[in-house]
Structures are given as structure tokens and as C-alpha cells.
Short mmCIF file of C-alpha atoms in Angstrom, two decimals:
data_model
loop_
_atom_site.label_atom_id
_atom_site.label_comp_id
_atom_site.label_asym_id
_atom_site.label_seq_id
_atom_site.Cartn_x
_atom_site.Cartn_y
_atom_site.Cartn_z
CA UNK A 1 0.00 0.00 0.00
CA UNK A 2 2.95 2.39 1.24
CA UNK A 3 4.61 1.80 -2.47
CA UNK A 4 1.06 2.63 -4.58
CA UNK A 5 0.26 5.44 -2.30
CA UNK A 6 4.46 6.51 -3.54
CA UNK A 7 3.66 5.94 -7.20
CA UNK A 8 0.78 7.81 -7.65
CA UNK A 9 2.14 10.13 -6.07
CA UNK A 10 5.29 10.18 -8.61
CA UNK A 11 2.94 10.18 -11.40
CA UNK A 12 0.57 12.81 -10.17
CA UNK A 13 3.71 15.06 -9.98
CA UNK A 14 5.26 14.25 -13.16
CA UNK A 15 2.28 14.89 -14.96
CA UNK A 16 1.97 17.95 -13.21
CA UNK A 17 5.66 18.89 -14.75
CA UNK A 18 5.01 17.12 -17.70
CA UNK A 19 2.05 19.48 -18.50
CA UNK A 20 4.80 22.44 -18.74
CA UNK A 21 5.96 23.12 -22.55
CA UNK A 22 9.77 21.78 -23.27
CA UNK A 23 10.15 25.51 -24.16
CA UNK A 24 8.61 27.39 -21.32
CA UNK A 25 11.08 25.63 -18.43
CA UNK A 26 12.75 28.07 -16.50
CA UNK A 27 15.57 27.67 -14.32
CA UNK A 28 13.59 28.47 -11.19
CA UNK A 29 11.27 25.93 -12.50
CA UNK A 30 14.18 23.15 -12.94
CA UNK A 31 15.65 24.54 -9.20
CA UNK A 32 11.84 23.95 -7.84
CA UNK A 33 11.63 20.50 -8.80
CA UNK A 34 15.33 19.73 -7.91
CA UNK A 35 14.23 20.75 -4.49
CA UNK A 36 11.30 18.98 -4.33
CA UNK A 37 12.75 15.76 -5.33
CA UNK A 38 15.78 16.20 -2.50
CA UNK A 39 13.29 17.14 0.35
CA UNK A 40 11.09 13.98 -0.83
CA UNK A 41 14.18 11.91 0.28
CA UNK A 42 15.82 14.25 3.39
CA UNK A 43 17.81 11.42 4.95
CA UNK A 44 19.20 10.07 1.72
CA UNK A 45 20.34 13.64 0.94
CA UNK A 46 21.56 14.33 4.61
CA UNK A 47 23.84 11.43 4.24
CA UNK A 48 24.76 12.06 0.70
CA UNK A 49 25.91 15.70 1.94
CA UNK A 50 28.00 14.65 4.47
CA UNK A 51 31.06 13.49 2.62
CA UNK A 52 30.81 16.83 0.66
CA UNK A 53 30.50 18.47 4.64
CA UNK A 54 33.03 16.79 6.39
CA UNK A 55 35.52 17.65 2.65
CA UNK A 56 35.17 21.19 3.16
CA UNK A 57 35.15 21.72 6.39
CA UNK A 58 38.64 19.81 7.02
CA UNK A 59 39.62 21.91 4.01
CA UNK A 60 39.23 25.11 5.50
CA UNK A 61 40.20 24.17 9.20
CA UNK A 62 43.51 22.67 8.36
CA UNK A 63 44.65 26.20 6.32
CA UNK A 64 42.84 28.62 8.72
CA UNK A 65 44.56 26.55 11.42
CA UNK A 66 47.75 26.20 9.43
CA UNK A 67 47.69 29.89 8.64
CA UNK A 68 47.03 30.91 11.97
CA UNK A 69 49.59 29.10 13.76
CA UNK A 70 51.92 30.74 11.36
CA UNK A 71 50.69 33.96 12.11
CA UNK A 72 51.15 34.15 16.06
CA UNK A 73 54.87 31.83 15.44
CA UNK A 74 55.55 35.31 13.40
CA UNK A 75 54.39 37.99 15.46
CA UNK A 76 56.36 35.91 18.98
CA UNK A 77 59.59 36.14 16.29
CA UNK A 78 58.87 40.14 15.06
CA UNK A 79 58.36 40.82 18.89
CA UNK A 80 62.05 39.36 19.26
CA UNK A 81 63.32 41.79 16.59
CA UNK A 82 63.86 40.88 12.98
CA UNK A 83 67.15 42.61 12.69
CA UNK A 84 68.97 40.68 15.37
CA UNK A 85 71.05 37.49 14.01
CA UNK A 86 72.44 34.69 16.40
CA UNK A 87 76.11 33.66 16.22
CA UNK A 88 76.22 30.38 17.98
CA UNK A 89 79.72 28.34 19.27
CA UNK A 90 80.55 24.86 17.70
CA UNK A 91 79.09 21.45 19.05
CA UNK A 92 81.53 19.74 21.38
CA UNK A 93 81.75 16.03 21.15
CA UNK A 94 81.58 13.72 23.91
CA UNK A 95 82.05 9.83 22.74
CA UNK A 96 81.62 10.68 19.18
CA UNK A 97 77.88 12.27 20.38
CA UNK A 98 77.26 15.81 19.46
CA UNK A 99 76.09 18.17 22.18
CA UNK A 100 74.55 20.43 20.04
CA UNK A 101 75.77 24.27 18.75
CA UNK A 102 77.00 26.56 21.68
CA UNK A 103 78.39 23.56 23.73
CA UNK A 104 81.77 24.02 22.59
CA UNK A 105 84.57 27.09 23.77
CA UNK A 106 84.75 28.09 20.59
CA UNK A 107 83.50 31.90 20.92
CA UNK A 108 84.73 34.41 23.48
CA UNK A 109 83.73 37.84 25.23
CA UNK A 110 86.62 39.05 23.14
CA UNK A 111 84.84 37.84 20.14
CA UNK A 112 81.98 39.58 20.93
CA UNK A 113 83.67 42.61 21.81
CA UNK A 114 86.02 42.51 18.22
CA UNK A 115 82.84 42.25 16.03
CA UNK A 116 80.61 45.29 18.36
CA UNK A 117 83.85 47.37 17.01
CA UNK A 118 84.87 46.26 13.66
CA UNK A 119 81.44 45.18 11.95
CA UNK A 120 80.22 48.29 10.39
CA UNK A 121 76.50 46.78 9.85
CA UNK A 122 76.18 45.83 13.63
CA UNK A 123 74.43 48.46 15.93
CA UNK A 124 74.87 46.15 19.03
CA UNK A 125 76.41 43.22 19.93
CA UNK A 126 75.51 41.11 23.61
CA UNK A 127 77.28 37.78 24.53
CA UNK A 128 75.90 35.40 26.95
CA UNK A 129 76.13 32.29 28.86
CA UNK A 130 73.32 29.16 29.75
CA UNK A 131 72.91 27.31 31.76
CA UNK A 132 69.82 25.40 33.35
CA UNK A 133 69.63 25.55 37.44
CA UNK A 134 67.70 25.81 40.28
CA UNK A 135 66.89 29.50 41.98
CA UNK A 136 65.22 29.21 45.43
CA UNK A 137 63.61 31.69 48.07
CA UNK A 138 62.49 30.39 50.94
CA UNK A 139 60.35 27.16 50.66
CA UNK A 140 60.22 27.86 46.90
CA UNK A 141 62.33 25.82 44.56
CA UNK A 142 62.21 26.35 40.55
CA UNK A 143 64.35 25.04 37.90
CA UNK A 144 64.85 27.55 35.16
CA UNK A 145 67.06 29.25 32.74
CA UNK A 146 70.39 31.19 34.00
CA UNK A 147 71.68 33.54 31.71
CA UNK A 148 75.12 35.31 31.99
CA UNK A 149 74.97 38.90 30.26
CA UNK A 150 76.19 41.72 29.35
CA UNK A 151 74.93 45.49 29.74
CA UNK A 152 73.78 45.56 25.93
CA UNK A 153 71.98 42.59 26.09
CA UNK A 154 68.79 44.88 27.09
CA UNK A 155 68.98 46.77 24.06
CA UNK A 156 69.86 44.18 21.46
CA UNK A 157 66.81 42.22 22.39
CA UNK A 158 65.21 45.06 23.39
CA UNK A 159 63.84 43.51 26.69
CA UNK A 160 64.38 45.68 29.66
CA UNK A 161 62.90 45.49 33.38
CA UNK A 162 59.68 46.86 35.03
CA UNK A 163 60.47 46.53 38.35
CA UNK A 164 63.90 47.71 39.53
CA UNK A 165 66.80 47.73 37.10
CA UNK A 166 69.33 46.27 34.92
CA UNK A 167 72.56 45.50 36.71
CA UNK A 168 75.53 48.30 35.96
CA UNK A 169 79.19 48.25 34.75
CA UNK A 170 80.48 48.43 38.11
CA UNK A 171 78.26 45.23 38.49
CA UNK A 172 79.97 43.32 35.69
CA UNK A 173 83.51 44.93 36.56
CA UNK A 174 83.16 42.92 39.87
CA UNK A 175 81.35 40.06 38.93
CA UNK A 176 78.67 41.04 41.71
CA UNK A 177 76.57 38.59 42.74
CA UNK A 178 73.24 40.01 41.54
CA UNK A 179 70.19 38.93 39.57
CA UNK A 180 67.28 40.25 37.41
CA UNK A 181 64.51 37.97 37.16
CA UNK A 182 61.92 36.75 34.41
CA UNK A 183 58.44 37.60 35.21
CA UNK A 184 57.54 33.99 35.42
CA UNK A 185 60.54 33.05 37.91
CA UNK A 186 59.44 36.19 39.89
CA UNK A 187 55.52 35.17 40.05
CA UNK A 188 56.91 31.79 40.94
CA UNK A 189 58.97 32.78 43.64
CA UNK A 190 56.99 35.73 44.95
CA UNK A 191 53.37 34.69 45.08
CA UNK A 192 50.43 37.21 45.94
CA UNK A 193 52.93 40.32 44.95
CA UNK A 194 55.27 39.92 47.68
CA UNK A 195 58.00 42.85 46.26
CA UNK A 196 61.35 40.61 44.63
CA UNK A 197 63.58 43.86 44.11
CA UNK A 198 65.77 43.98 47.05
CA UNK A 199 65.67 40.14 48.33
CA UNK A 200 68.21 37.47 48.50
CA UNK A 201 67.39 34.46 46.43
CA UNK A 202 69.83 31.74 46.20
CA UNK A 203 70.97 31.05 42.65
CA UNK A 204 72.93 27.35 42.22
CA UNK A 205 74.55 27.42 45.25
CA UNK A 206 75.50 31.30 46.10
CA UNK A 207 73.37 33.80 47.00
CA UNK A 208 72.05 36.46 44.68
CA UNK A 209 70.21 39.98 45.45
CA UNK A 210 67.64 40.91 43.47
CA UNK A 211 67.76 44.20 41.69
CA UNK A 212 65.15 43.88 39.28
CA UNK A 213 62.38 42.25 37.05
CA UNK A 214 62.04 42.00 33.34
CA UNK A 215 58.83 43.04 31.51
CA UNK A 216 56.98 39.57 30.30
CA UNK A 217 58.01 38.36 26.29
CA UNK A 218 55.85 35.09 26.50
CA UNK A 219 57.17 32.09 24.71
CA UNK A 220 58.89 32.06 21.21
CA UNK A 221 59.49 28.32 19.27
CA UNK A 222 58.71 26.06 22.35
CA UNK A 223 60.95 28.61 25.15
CA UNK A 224 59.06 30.68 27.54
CA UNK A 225 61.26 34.14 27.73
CA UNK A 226 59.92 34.61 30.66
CA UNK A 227 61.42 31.59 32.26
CA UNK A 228 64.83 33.04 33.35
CA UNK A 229 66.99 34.79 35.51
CA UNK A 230 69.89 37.22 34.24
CA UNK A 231 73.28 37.77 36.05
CA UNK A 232 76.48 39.70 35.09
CA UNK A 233 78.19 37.37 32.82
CA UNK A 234 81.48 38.02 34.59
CA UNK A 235 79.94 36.13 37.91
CA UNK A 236 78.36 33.45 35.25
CA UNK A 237 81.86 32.50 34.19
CA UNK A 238 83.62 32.55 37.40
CA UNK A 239 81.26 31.21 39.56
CA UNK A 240 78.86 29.04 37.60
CA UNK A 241 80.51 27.83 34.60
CA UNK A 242 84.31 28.72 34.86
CA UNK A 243 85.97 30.03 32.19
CA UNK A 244 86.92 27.40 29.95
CA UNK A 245 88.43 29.10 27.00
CA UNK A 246 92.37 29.48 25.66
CA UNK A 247 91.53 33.06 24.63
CA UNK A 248 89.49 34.58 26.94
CA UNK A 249 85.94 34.58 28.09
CA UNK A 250 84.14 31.38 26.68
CA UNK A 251 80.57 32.18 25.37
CA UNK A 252 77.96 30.11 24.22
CA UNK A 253 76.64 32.69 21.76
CA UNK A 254 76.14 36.60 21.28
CA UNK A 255 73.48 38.34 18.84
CA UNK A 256 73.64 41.05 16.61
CA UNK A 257 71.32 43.70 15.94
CA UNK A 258 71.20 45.70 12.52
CA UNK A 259 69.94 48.75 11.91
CA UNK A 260 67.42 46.79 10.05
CA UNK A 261 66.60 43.58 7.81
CA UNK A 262 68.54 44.66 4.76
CA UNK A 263 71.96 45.15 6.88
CA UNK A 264 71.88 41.56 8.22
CA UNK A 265 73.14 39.83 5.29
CA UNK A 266 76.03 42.41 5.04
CA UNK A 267 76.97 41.93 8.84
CA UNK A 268 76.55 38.16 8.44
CA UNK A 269 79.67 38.09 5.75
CA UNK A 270 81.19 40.50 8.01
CA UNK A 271 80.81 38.69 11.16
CA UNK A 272 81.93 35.56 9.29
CA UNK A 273 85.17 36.80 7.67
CA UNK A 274 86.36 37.93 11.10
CA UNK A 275 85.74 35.25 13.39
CA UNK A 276 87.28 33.42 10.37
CA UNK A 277 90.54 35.49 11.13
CA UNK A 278 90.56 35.59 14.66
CA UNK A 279 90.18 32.21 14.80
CA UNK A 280 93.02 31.24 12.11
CA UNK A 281 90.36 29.03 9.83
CA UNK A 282 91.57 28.96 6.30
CA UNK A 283 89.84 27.56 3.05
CA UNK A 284 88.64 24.56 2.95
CA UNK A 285 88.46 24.36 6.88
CA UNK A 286 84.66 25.00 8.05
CA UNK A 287 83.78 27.27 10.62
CA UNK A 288 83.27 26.53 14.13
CA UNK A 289 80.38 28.73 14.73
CA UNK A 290 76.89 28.89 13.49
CA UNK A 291 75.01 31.76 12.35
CA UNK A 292 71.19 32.13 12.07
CA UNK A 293 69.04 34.90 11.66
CA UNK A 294 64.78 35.48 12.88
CA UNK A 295 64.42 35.93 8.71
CA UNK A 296 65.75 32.44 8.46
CA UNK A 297 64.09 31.64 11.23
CA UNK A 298 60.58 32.47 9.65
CA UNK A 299 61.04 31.85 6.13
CA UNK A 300 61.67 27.98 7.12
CA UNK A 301 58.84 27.88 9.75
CA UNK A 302 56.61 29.33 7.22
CA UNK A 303 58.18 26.47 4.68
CA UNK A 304 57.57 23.51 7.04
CA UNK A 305 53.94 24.97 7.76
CA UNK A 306 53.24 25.68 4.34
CA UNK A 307 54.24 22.35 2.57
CA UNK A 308 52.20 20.51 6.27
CA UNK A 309 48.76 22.38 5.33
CA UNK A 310 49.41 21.57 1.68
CA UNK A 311 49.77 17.40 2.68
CA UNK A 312 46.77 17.74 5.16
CA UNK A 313 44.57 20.05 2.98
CA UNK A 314 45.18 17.34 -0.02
CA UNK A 315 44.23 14.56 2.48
CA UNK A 316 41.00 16.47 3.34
CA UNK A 317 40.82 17.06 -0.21
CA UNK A 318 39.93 13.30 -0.92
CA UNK A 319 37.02 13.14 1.43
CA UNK A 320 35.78 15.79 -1.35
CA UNK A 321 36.41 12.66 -4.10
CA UNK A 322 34.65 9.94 -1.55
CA UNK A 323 31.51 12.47 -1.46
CA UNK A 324 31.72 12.86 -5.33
CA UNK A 325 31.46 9.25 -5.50
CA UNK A 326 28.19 9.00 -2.87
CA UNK A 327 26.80 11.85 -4.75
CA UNK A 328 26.89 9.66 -7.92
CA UNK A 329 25.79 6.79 -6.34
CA UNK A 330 22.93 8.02 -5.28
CA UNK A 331 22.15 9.63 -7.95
CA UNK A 332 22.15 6.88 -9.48
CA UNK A 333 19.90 4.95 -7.76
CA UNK A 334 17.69 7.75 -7.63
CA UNK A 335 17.38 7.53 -11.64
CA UNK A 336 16.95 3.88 -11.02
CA UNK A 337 13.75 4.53 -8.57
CA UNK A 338 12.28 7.06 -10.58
CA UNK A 339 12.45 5.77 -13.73
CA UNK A 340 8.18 5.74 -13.99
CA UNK A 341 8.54 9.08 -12.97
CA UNK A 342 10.59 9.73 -15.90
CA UNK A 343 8.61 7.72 -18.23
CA UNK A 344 5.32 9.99 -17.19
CA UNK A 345 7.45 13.13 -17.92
CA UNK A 346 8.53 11.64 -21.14
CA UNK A 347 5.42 10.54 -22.18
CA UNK A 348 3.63 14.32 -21.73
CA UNK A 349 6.57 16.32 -23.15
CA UNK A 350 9.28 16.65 -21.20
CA UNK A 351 12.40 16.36 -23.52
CA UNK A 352 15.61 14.97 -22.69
CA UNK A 353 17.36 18.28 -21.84
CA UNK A 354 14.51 18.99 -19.21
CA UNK A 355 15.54 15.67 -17.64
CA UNK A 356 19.33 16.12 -18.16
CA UNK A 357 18.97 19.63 -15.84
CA UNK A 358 16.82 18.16 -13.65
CA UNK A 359 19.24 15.89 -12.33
CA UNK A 360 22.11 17.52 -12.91
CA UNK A 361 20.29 20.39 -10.38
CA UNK A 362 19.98 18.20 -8.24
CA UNK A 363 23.40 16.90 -7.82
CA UNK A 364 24.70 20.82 -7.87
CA UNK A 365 22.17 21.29 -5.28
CA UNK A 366 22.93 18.40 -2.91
CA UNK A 367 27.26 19.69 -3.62
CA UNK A 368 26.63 23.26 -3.20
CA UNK A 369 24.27 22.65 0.24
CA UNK A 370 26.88 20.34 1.57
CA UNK A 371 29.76 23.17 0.32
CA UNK A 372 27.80 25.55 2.37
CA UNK A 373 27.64 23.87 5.31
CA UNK A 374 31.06 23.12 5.27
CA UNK A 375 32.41 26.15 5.11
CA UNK A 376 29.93 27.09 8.49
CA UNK A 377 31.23 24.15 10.34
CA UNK A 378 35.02 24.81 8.85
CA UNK A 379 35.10 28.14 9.95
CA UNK A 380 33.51 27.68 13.52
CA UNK A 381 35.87 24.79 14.61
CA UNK A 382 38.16 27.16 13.29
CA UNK A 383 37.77 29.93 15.82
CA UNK A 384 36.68 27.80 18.34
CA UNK A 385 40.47 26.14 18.06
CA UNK A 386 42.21 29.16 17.55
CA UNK A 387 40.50 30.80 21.18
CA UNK A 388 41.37 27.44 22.88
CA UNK A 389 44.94 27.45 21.95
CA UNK A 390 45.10 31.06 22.19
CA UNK A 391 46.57 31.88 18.29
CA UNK A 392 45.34 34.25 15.80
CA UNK A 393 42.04 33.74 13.86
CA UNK A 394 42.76 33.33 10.43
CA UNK A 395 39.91 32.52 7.78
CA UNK A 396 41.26 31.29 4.46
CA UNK A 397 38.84 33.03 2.18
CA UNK A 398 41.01 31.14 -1.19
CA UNK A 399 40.46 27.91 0.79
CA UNK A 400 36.75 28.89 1.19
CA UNK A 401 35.77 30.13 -2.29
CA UNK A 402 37.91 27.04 -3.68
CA UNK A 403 36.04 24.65 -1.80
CA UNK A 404 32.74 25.72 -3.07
CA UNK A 405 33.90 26.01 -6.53
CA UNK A 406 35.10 22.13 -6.08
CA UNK A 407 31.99 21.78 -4.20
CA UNK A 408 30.05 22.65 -7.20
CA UNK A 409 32.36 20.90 -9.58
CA UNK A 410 32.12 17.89 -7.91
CA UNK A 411 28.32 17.82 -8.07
CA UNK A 412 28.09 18.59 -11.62
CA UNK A 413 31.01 15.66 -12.91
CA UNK A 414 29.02 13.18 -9.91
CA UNK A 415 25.51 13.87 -11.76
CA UNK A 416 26.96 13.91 -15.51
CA UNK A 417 26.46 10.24 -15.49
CA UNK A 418 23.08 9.94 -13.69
CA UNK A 419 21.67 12.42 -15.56
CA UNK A 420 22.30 11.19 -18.60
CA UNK A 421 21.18 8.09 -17.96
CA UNK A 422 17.88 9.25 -17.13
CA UNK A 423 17.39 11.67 -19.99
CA UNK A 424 18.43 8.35 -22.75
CA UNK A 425 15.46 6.05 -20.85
CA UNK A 426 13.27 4.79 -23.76
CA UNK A 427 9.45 6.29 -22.39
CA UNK A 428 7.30 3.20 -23.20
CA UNK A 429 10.09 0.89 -21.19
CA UNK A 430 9.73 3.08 -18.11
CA UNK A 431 6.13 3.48 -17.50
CA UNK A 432 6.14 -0.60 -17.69
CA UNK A 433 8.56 -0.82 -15.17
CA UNK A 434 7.41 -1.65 -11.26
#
């Protein structure tokens, strides 16, 4: 009964449709019945949408994502300065294991010192010392960063304190045990604003006064700049790390800061020629130093992100093909169920073309819905990710306006096929069939 009450139904609406002259169909008309026909079968569609859905959507949340991510890794970099360059010591080698670049005494104060003077391009040169250790005050114990500086280092990185102040040359001359903390260390050790500047705070194992506090940076590649402590770098060598170089001073590193972006390739074949010479390397010896700049820095972070969002957003891409396919499918079996329909339709007057863009409208329809919602869903996981991990909001409109266009492309190559299969059906064949 629930199958006659289905075909007359059918057949009352194609003849309705069929009643309308070849000539006189519009393309609301074709867009009427295309809707019709979808509503008629709401779960098959819903289903046949979601490949199409789920296509988009990961297309536009990986490159919004991707994008994003790149964005804030950017701005944390920029914040750093752009026009700063790192000169890093050689890798030591313990039982044929490298320890990785700065481990070795193969840059000195002196080094630092020779290129602040004789590198034209450079506007400020700072040399430092790491080391990880453990700062305590009181009952409170943290493990952090300890950085031996000198009195440039402020301006080069252009970080300077909020409470208190930087330590002085007098302070470096004597290798006086005093400390500047990172905000974090600060809010570690000094809870519920207890004041820092002024206490003693033991640092390894000798004890420190504290004579100021560095603004917050936040965290740049993985590091938290806030996770720190600074101390003259004269102290840091004597009384931390020792000073383990021929020449001088050993460093782990110093950076450079350029008037701007353009100088730093200029002071990078400066820099290099002279360390070159002061530290007797001839051609075709290689040098025992690195040097890296933030451009480098960015333009390969934005390399490794760019070519990951291209591999994911092809991935998502293929749930677009797996959709095509359903879309098809169904289609398919929708010619397959309506053939009476189409016979009725036939039989009144409805020529093959009507047909054709009947169910080719319907396939666009069903792709350009499912595009739609995509893009909705796409760009509200989007944001919703982006203010959970606390980066930059970044819709990709070319990743939006080419998924709908593939949306729509899809639909149309899915319902070539069914379409035409349903416009060739021989009329007198399909109102016999069941």
C-alpha cells in the first residue's frame, strides 16, 4: 500500500511537470523540482551531503589553522626583533655524540667585543652564557634558565625590566653577585605580589640579590622568555661555569642587531670573515660557529607549515572525491527509482534536456548545500580552536571560495552520469517498469 500510495504520487507530480511546454522551463522551474525531489528523500540527501560536509570543512580548518599558527609563530619572532642574528659556538663532542651548537669554547667575550667594534652593519652586539639551574627563596624551589649577560643585552633584544633595574658596569667589573629575574621566575617565587627587588634568592649554590624584574616576552618556538633569571656574565663564568676558554671569556653565543633587515646579510659576511681570522680558519676548513638569523628563522617555519597544510589540505581534499562518488551513487539509484517518474514526464513532453537539468540540479544542489555547510562548520571549529589554543584567527577566504567552486564541480562531474542516464530512458520501457 505504502509503495502505490508513492507511485501515484510520482505520477501525479510528473504529470503535473510534464504538463509544462519543453520551451517554457525556467531555471527556477528546474531549481523547484530539484528541491522537491531532494526534500522527498531528506535522509538520503543528509547522508549524501555529508562526505561533501566533512571535505570542506577539514579543508578550510587545516589552512585557517595552518595559517594561523603561522601567524602568532611570526608575530612571537617580530616581537624578538627581525634585525637581530644569532652567532652560535661549535658542538663539542663527547664519545663521538654531538652536544649540540653553543656547547663548545669556541666563541669568546673578546669575540663579541672585536665584532661590536669592527662590523660596520652591527648596531649592538651582547654575549651570553646558559645554563639550566635551580633558583630558590624560601620554601620555593624552581628550575629555570640562567643567563650570563652583558649590559647591551637589554637593548639588542630590546627587553628591559619593570620593576627595579638592569645591573651596571660596576656590576659586571666585579662580577657582583646580583640577579634580574623573568616575570615567570618572579611570580613563581613571589606569590600574591610579595615585592622581589631587594631580596636574596639563592641562585645554584651562592646567594644572589635581586635588583630587578624583566617586563613579560611570552614564549617564542617552544621557550618561555619569561622563564629566566639574568646575572652579570662576569659572575656566570667565574662562579657558575668557569671560564673554559684558551683566549678569553668562553661564550655560548652573542646576537647582533642591525639597523634593520637589509643590513643583516652584510653583517653576516662581516661577522663571518672575522671570526674566520681571529680564529686562524683557512679555506677549505669549516667554521666553528653557526650563524642564524629570525628571517631564516621564519622563512623555514613558514616552509615547514606551508608544505604541512598543503599534505593535510590534499588529504582532506579526498574526502571531497569519496563524497563525489556518494553523490553519484545516489544519484544513481535515484534515476533507477524514478524511472516511472521519468517515463510519465517523457510521455507528456518533457524532452531529454529537461531531464538532463533536472538531475544535474539536483546533484549541484545536494554539492553546493553540503559546500555551504562546510564552510559554516570549517570556519567555527576554526575559531573555536584558535581561542582554545590562544593563536590568531585566520579565515582562508582562497580555501573557502575554492572549496565551493570544487563543491560545485564535484556535483556537476558526480551527476553527468546519472543524468544522462535518465534523460536516454526509452518512455514506453519506463512506464512498464514496477
Amino acid at each position: 500500500m505504502k509503495t502505490e500510495g508513492r507511485r501515484q504520487q510520482f505520477e501525479r507530480k510528473a504529470g503535473n511537470l510534464g504538463r509544462i511546454h519543453p520551451t517554457e522551463i525556467s531555471l527556477f522551474e528546474v531549481l523547484t523540482m530539484a528541491v522537491e525531489a531532494l526534500w522527498s528523500n531528506r535522509l538520503r540527501t543528509s547522508l549524501t551531503m555529508l562526505g561533501v560536509i566533512i571535505g570542506i570543512a577539514s579543508v578550510i580548518m587545516v589552512t585557517s589553522v595552518g595559517q594561523g599558527v603561522q601567524k602568532a609563530t611570526e608575530q612571537q619572532i617580530q616581537a624578538l626583533g627581525t634585525n637581530v642574528m644569532l652567532v652560535l659556538a661549535g658542538a663539542a663532542r663527547y664519545g663521538g655524540i654531538s652536544q649540540g651548537a653553543g656547547s663548545a669554547g669556541t666563541l669568546t667575550w673578546e669575540d663579541a667585543q672585536a665584532i661590536a667594534k669592527q662590523v660596520p652593519a652591527a648596531t649592538g652586539v651582547t654575549a651570553y652564557l646558559q645554563r639550566s639551574g635551580q633558583v630558590v627563596y624560601g620554601d620555593r624551589n624552581v628550575s629555570t634558565f640562567i643567563l650570563g649577560v652583558d649590559l647591551s643585552y637589554p637593548d639588542v633584544k630590546e627587553i628591559h625590566p619593570q620593576e627595579g633595574q638592569f645591573f651596571t658596569q660596576d656590576d659586571l667589573d666585579k662580577a657582583e653577585p646580583v640577579v634580574v629575574l623573568g616575570s615567570k621566575v618572579r611570580n613563581d617565587l613571589f606569590p600574591s605580589g610579595q615585592p622581589a627587588v631587594g631580596s636574596t634568592v639563592r641562585v645554584q649554590s651562592g646567594r644572589y640579590t635581586v635588583i630587578g624584574v624583566m617586563e613579560s616576552k611570552g614564549s617564542v618556538g617552544g621557550q618561555d622568555q619569561d622563564d629566566r633569571v639574568y646575572i652579570p656574565l662576569t659572575n656566570m663564568s667565574r662562579r657558575i661555569v668557569g671560564n673554559n676558554a684558551i683566549n678569553g671569556t668562553a661564550i655560548n653565543g652573542l646576537w647582533l642587531k642591525a639597523k634593520d633587515q637589509i643590513d643583516l646579510e652584510a653583517a653576516q659576511f662581516q661577522v663571518t670573515n672575522l671570526l674566520r681570522i681571529r680564529h686562524n680558519i683557512y679555506p677549505p676548513e669549516p667554521d666553528d660557529f653557526r650563524i642564524s638569523n629570525q628571517i631564516d628563522i621564519i622563512n623555514a617555519f613558514s616552509s615547514v607549515v606551508g608544505l604541512f597544510t598543503v599534505l593535510i589540505g590534499a588529504i582532506a581534499g579526498i574526502s571531497l572525491i569519496v563524497g563525489g562518488i556518494g553523490i553519484a551513487n545516489i544519484m544513481l539509484v535515484s534515476v533507477v527509482e524514478r524511472t516511472r517518474e521519468i517515463g510519465i514526464r517523457k510521455a507528456v513532453g518533457a524532452t531529454n534536456r529537461a531531464i538532463l537539468s533536472q538531475f544535474l540540479a539536483e546533484a549541484v544542489l545536494v554539492s553546493l548545500a553540503g559546500g555551504a555547510l562546510g564552510i559554516i562548520i570549517g570556519i567555527s571549529l576554526t575559531f573555536a580552536i584558535s581561542n582554545v589554543f590562544k593563536f590568531p584567527f585566520v579565515l582562508s577566504v582562497w580555501s573557502a571560495v575554492a572549496g565551493l567552486v570544487l563543491a560545485i564541480t564535484v556535483g556537476l562531474i558526480a551527476g553527468v552520469i546519472p543524468a544522462r542516464n535518465a534523460a536516454r530512458l526509452d518512455p514506453i520501457a519506463a512506464l512498464r517498469s514496477d
